[in-house]
PDB file of C-alpha atoms in Angstrom:
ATOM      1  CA  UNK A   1      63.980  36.873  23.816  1.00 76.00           C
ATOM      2  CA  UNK A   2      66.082  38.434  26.109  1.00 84.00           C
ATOM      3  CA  UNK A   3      64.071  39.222  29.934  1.00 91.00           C
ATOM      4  CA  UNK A   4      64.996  43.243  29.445  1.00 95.00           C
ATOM      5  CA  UNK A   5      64.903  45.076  25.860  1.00 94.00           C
ATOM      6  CA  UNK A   6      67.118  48.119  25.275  1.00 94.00           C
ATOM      7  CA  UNK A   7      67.179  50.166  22.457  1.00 88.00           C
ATOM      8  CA  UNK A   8      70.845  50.926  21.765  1.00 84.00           C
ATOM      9  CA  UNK A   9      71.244  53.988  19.863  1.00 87.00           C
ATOM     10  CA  UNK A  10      73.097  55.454  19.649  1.00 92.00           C
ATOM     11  CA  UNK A  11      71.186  58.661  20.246  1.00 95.00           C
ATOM     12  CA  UNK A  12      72.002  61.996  19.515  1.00 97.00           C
ATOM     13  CA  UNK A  13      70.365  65.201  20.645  1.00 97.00           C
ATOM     14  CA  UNK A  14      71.140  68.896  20.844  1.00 97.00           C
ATOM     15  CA  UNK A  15      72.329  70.486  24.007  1.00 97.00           C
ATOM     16  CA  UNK A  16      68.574  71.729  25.903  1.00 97.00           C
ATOM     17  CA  UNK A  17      66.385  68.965  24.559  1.00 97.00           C
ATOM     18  CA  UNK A  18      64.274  66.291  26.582  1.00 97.00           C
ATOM     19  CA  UNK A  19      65.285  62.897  26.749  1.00 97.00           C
ATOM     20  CA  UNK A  20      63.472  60.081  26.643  1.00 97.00           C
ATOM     21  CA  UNK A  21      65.371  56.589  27.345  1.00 97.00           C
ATOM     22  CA  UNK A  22      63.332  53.395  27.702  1.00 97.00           C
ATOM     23  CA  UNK A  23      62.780  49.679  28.687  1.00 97.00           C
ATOM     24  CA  UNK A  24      60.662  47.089  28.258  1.00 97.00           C
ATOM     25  CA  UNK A  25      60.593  43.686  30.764  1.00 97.00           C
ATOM     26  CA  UNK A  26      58.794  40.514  30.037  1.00 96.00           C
ATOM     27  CA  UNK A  27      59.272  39.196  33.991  1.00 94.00           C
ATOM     28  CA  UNK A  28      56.370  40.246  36.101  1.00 93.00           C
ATOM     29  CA  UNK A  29      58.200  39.798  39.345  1.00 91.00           C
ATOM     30  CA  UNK A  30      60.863  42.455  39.171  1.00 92.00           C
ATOM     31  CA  UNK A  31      59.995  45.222  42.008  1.00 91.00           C
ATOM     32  CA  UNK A  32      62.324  47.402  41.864  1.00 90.00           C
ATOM     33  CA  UNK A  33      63.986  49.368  38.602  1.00 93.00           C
ATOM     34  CA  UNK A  34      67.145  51.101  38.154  1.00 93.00           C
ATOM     35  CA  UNK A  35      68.951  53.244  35.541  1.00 96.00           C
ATOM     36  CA  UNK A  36      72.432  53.453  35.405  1.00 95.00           C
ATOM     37  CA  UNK A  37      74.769  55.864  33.606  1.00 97.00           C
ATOM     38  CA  UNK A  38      78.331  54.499  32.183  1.00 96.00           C
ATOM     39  CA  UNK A  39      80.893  56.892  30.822  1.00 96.00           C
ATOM     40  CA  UNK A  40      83.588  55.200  28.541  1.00 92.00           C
ATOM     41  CA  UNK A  41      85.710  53.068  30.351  1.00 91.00           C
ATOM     42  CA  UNK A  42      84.117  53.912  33.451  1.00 93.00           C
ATOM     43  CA  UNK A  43      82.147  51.151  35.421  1.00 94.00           C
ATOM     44  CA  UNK A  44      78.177  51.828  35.701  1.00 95.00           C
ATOM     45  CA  UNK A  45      76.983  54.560  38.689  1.00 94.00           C
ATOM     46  CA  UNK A  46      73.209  54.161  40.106  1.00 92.00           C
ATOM     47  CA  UNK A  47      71.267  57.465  39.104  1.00 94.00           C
ATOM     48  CA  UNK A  48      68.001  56.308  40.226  1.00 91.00           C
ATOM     49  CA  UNK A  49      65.930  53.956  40.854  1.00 89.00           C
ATOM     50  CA  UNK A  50      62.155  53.446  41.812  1.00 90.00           C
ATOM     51  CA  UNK A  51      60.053  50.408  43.633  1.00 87.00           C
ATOM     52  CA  UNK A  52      57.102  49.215  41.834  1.00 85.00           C
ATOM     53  CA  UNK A  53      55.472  51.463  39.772  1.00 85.00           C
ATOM     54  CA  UNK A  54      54.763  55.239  39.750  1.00 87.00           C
ATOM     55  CA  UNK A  55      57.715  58.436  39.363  1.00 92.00           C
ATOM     56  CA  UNK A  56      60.647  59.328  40.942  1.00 94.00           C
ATOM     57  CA  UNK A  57      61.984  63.038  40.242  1.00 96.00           C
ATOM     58  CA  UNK A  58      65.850  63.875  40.771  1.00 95.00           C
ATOM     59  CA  UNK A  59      66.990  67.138  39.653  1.00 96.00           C
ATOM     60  CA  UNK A  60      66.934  67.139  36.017  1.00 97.00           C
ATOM     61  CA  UNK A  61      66.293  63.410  35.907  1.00 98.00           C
ATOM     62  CA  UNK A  62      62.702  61.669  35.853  1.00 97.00           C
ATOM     63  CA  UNK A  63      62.138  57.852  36.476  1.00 97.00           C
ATOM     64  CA  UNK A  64      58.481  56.280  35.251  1.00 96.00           C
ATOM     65  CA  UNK A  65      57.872  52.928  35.885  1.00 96.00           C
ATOM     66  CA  UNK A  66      54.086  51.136  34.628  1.00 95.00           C
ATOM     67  CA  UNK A  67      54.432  47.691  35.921  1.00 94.00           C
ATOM     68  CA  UNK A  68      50.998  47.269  33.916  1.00 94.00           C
ATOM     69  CA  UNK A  69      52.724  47.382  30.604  1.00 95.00           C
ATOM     70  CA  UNK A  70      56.334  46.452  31.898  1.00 96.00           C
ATOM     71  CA  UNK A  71      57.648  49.386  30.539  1.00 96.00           C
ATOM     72  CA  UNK A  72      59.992  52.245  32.376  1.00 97.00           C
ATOM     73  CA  UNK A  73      61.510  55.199  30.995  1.00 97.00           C
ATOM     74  CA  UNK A  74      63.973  57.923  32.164  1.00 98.00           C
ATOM     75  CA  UNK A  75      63.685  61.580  31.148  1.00 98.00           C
ATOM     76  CA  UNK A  76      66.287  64.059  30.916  1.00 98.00           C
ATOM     77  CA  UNK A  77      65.101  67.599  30.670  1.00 98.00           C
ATOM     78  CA  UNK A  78      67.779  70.248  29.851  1.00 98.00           C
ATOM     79  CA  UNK A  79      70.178  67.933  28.488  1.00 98.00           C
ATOM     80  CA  UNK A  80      74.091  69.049  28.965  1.00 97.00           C
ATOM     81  CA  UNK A  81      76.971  67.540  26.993  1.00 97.00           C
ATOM     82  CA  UNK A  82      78.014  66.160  30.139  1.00 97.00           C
ATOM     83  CA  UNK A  83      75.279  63.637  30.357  1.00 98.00           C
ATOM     84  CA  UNK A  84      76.589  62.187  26.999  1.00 97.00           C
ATOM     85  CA  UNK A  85      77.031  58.335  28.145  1.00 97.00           C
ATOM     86  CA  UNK A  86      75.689  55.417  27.988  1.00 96.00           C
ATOM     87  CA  UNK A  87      72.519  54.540  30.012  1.00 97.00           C
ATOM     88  CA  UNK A  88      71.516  51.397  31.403  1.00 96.00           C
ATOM     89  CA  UNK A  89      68.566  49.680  32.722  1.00 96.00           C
ATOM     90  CA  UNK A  90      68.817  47.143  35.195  1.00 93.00           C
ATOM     91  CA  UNK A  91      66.109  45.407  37.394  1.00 92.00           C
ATOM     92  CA  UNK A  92      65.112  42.957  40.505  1.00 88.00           C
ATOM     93  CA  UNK A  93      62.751  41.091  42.134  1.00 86.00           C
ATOM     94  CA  UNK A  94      63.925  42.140  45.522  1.00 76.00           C
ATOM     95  CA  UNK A  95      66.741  43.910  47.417  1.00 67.00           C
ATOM     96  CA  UNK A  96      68.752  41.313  49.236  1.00 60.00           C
ATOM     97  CA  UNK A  97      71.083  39.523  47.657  1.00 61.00           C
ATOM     98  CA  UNK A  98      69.747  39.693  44.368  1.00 67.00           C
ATOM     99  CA  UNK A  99      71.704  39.838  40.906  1.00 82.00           C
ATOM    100  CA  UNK A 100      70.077  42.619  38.593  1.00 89.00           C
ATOM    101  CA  UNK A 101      69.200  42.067  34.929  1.00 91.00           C
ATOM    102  CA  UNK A 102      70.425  44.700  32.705  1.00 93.00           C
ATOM    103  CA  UNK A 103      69.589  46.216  29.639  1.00 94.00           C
ATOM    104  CA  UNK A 104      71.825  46.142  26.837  1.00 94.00           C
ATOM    105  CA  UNK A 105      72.173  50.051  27.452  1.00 95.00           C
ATOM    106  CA  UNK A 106      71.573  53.027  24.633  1.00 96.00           C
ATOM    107  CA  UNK A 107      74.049  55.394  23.827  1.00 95.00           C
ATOM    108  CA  UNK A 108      73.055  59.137  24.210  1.00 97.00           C
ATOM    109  CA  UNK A 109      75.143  62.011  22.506  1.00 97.00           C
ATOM    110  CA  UNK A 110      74.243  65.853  23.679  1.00 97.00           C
ATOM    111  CA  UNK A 111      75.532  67.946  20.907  1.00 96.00           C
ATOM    112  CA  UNK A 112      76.486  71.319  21.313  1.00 91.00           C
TER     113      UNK A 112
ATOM    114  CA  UNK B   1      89.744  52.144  50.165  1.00 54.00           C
ATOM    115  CA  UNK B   2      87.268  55.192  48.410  1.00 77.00           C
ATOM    116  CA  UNK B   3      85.759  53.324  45.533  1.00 92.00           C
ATOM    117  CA  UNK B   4      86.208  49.473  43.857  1.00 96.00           C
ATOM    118  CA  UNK B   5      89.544  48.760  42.253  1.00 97.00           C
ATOM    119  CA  UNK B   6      90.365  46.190  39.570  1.00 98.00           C
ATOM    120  CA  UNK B   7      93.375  45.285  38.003  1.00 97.00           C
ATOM    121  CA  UNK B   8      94.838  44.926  35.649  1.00 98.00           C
ATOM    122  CA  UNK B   9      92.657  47.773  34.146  1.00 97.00           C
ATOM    123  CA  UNK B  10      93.611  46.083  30.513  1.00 97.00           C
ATOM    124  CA  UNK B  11      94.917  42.625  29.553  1.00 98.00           C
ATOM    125  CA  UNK B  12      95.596  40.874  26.553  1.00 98.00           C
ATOM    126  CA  UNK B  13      96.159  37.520  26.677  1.00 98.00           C
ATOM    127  CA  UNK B  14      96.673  34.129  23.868  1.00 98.00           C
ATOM    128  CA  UNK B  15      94.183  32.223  22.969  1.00 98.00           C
ATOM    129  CA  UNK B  16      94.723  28.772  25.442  1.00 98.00           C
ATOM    130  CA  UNK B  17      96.613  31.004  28.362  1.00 98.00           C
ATOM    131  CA  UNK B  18      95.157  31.639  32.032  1.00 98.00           C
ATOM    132  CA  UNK B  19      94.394  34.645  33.410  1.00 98.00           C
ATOM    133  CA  UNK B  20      93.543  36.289  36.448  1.00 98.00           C
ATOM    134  CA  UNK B  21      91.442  39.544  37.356  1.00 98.00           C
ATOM    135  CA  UNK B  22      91.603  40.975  40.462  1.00 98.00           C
ATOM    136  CA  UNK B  23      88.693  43.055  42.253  1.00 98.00           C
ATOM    137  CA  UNK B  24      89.557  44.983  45.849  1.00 96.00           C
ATOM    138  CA  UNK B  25      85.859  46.081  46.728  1.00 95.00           C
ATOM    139  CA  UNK B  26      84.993  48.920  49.290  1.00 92.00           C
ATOM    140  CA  UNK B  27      85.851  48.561  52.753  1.00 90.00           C
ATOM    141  CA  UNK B  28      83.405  46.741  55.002  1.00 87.00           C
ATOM    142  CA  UNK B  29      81.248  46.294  52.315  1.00 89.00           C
ATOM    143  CA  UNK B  30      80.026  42.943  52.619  1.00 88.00           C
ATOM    144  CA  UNK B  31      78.881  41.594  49.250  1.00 90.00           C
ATOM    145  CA  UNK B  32      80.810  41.333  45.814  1.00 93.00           C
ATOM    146  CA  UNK B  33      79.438  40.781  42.485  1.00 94.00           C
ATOM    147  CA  UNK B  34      80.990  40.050  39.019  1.00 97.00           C
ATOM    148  CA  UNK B  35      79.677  41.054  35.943  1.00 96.00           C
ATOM    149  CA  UNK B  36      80.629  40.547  32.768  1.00 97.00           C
ATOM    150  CA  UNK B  37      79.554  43.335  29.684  1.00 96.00           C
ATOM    151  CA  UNK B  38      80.383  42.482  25.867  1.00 92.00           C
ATOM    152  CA  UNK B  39      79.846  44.493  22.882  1.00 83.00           C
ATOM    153  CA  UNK B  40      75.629  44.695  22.512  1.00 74.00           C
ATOM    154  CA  UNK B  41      75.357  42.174  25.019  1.00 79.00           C
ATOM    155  CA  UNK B  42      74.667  44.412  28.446  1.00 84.00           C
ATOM    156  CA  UNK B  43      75.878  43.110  31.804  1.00 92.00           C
ATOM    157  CA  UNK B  44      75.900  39.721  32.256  1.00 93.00           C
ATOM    158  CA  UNK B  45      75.841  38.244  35.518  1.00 93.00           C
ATOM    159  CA  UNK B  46      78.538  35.791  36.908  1.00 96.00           C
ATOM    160  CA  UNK B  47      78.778  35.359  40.901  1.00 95.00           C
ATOM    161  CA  UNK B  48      77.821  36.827  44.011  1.00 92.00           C
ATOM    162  CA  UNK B  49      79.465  36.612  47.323  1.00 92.00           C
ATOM    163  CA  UNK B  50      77.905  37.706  50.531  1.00 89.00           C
ATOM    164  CA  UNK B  51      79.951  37.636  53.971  1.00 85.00           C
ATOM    165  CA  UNK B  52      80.495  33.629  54.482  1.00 84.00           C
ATOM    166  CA  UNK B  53      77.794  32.122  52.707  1.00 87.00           C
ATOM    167  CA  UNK B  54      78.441  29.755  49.756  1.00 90.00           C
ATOM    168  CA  UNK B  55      78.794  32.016  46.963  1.00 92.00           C
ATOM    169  CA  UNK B  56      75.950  32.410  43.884  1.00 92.00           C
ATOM    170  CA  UNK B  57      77.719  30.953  40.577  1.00 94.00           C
ATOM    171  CA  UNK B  58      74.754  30.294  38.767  1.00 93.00           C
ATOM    172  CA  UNK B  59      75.926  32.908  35.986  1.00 94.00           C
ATOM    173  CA  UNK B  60      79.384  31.442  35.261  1.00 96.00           C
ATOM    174  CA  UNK B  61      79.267  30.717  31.719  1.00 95.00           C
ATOM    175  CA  UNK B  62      81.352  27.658  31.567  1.00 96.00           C
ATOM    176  CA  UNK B  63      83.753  25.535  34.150  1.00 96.00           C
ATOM    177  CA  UNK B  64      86.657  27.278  32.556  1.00 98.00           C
ATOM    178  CA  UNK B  65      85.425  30.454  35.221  1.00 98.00           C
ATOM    179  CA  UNK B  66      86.048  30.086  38.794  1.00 97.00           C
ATOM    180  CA  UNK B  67      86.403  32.934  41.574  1.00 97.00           C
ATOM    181  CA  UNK B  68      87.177  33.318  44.891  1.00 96.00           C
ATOM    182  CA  UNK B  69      87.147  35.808  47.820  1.00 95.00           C
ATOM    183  CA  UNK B  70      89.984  35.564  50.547  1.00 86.00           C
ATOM    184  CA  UNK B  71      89.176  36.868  54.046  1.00 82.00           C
ATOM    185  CA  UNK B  72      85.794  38.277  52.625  1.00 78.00           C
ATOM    186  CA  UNK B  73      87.505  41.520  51.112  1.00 90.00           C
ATOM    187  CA  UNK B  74      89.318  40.685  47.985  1.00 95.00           C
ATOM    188  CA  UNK B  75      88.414  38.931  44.931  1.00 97.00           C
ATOM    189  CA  UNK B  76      89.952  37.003  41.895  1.00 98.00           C
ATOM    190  CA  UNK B  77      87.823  36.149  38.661  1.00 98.00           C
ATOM    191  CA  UNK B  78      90.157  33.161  37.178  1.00 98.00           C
ATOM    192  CA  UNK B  79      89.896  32.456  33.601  1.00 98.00           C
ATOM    193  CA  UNK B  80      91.714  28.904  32.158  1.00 98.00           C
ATOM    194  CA  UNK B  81      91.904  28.070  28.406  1.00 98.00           C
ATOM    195  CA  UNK B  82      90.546  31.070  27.676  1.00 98.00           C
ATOM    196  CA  UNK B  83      88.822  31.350  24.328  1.00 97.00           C
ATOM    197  CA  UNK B  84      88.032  34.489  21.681  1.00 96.00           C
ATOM    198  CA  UNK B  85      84.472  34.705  22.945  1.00 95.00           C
ATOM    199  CA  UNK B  86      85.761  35.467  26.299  1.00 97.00           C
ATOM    200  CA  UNK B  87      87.078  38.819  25.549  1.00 97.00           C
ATOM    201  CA  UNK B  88      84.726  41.116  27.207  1.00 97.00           C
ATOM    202  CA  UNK B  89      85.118  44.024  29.851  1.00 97.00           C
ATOM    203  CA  UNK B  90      85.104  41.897  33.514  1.00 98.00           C
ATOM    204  CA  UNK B  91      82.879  44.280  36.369  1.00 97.00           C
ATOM    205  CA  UNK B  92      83.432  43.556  39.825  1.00 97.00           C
ATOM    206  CA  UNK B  93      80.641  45.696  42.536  1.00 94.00           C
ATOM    207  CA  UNK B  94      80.445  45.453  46.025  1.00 92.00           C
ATOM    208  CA  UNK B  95      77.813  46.814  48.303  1.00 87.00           C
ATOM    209  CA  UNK B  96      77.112  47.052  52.083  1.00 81.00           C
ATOM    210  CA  UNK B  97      74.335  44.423  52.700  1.00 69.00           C
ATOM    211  CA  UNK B  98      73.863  42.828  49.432  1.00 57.00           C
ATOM    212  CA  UNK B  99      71.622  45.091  48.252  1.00 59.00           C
ATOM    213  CA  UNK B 100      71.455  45.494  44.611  1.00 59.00           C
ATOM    214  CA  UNK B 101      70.214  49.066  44.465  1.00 70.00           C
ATOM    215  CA  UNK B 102      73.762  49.998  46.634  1.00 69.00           C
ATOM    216  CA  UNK B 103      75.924  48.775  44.237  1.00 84.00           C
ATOM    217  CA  UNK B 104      79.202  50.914  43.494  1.00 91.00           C
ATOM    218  CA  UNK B 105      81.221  49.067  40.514  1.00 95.00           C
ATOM    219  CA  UNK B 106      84.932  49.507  39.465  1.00 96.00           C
ATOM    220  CA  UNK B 107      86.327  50.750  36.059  1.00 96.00           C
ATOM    221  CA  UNK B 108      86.552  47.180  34.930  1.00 97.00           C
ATOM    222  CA  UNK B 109      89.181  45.140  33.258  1.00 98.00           C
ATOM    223  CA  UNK B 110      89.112  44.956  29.289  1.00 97.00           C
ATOM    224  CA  UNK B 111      90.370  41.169  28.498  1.00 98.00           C
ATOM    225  CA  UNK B 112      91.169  40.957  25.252  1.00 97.00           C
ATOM    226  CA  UNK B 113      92.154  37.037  24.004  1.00 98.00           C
ATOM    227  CA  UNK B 114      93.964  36.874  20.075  1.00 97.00           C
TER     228      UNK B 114
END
């Protein structure tokens, strides 16, 4: 079983809906969370991320994290074509130094 | 320079050849990491280099990888014998203290071995 659990997609949604991307962990000592977004051929970008559990709001963007279930989800409210991509989970146990685990990432299409 | 550059940005290479990827990270940024991301796979971890310290290569898959950082700025991911399974797109990110949450990654370099 693999430490973080991504469900690929892909996804498809029409242009204006909610988003809801998500990950489970089975590692109890990861602190802090991250979601990444990958366009093709691009290399991953940091949208967010959030220490320990609780939400984090960014514009359109929402980051959960429940440490209690291992469990974190991203929400995208008024979802734009342009935030078609590929969006990845990664996580650590601290800051310094520290490799993050990814998810496998799920693929999100925003249809006109 | 303004972001992290790799090259060759594709390569395709036989089945039993070397090859090497190249990764020029952010300036002053102390730390590099590679990554590795294959088809349903995710990133996978291969080795971290901060400032002078020995480098992290607990992710390096086989002894067929090896990397190295000149000078503390630029990095090469050598590949020898390389095998099917090894064709994957090769991430390099660099970041100012090690940090993982400042991580800025390149575009990658697609390997491709027939």
């Amino acid at each position: 079983q693999k430490e973080v659990e991504q469900d690929p997609g892909p996804l498809s949604v029409p242009e204006g809906a909610i988003v809801s991307l998500n990950c489970t962990y089975s590692n109890s000592a990861f602190q802090y969370f991250m979601w990444y977004r990958q366009y093709s051929r691009k290399g991953p970008e940091l949208l967010m991320y959030t220490y320990s559990s609780g939400n984090k709001e960014d514009g359109r963007f929402t980051a959960q994290v429940d440490k209690s279930s291992k469990y974190i989800s991203l929400f995208i409210r008024d979802s734009q074509p342009s935030d078609s991509a590929t969006y990845l989970c990664a996580m650590s146990q601290g800051l310094g130094g520290n490799k993050l685990t990814f998810g496998t990432g799920t693929q999100l299409k925003v249809e006109l | 320079g303004a972001g992290v550059s790799q090259s060759p940005s594709n390569k395709v290479t036989e089945k039993g050849k070397d090859v090497e990827l190249r990764c020029d990270p952010i300036s002053g940024h102390t730390a590099l990491y590679w990554y590795r991301q294959s088809l349903g796979q995710g990133l996978e971890f291969l080795i971290y280099f901060q400032g002078n310290s020995a480098p992290d290569k607990s992710g390096l898959p086989s002894d067929r990888f090896s990397a190295e950082r000149t000078g503390g700025s630029v990095s090469t991911l050598t590949i020898q014998r390389t095998q099917q399974e090894d064709s994957a797109v090769y991430l390099c990110a660099s970041s100012s203290s090690g940090q993982g949450i400042g991580y800025t990654f390149g575009s990658g370099t697609r390997l491709t071995v027939v």
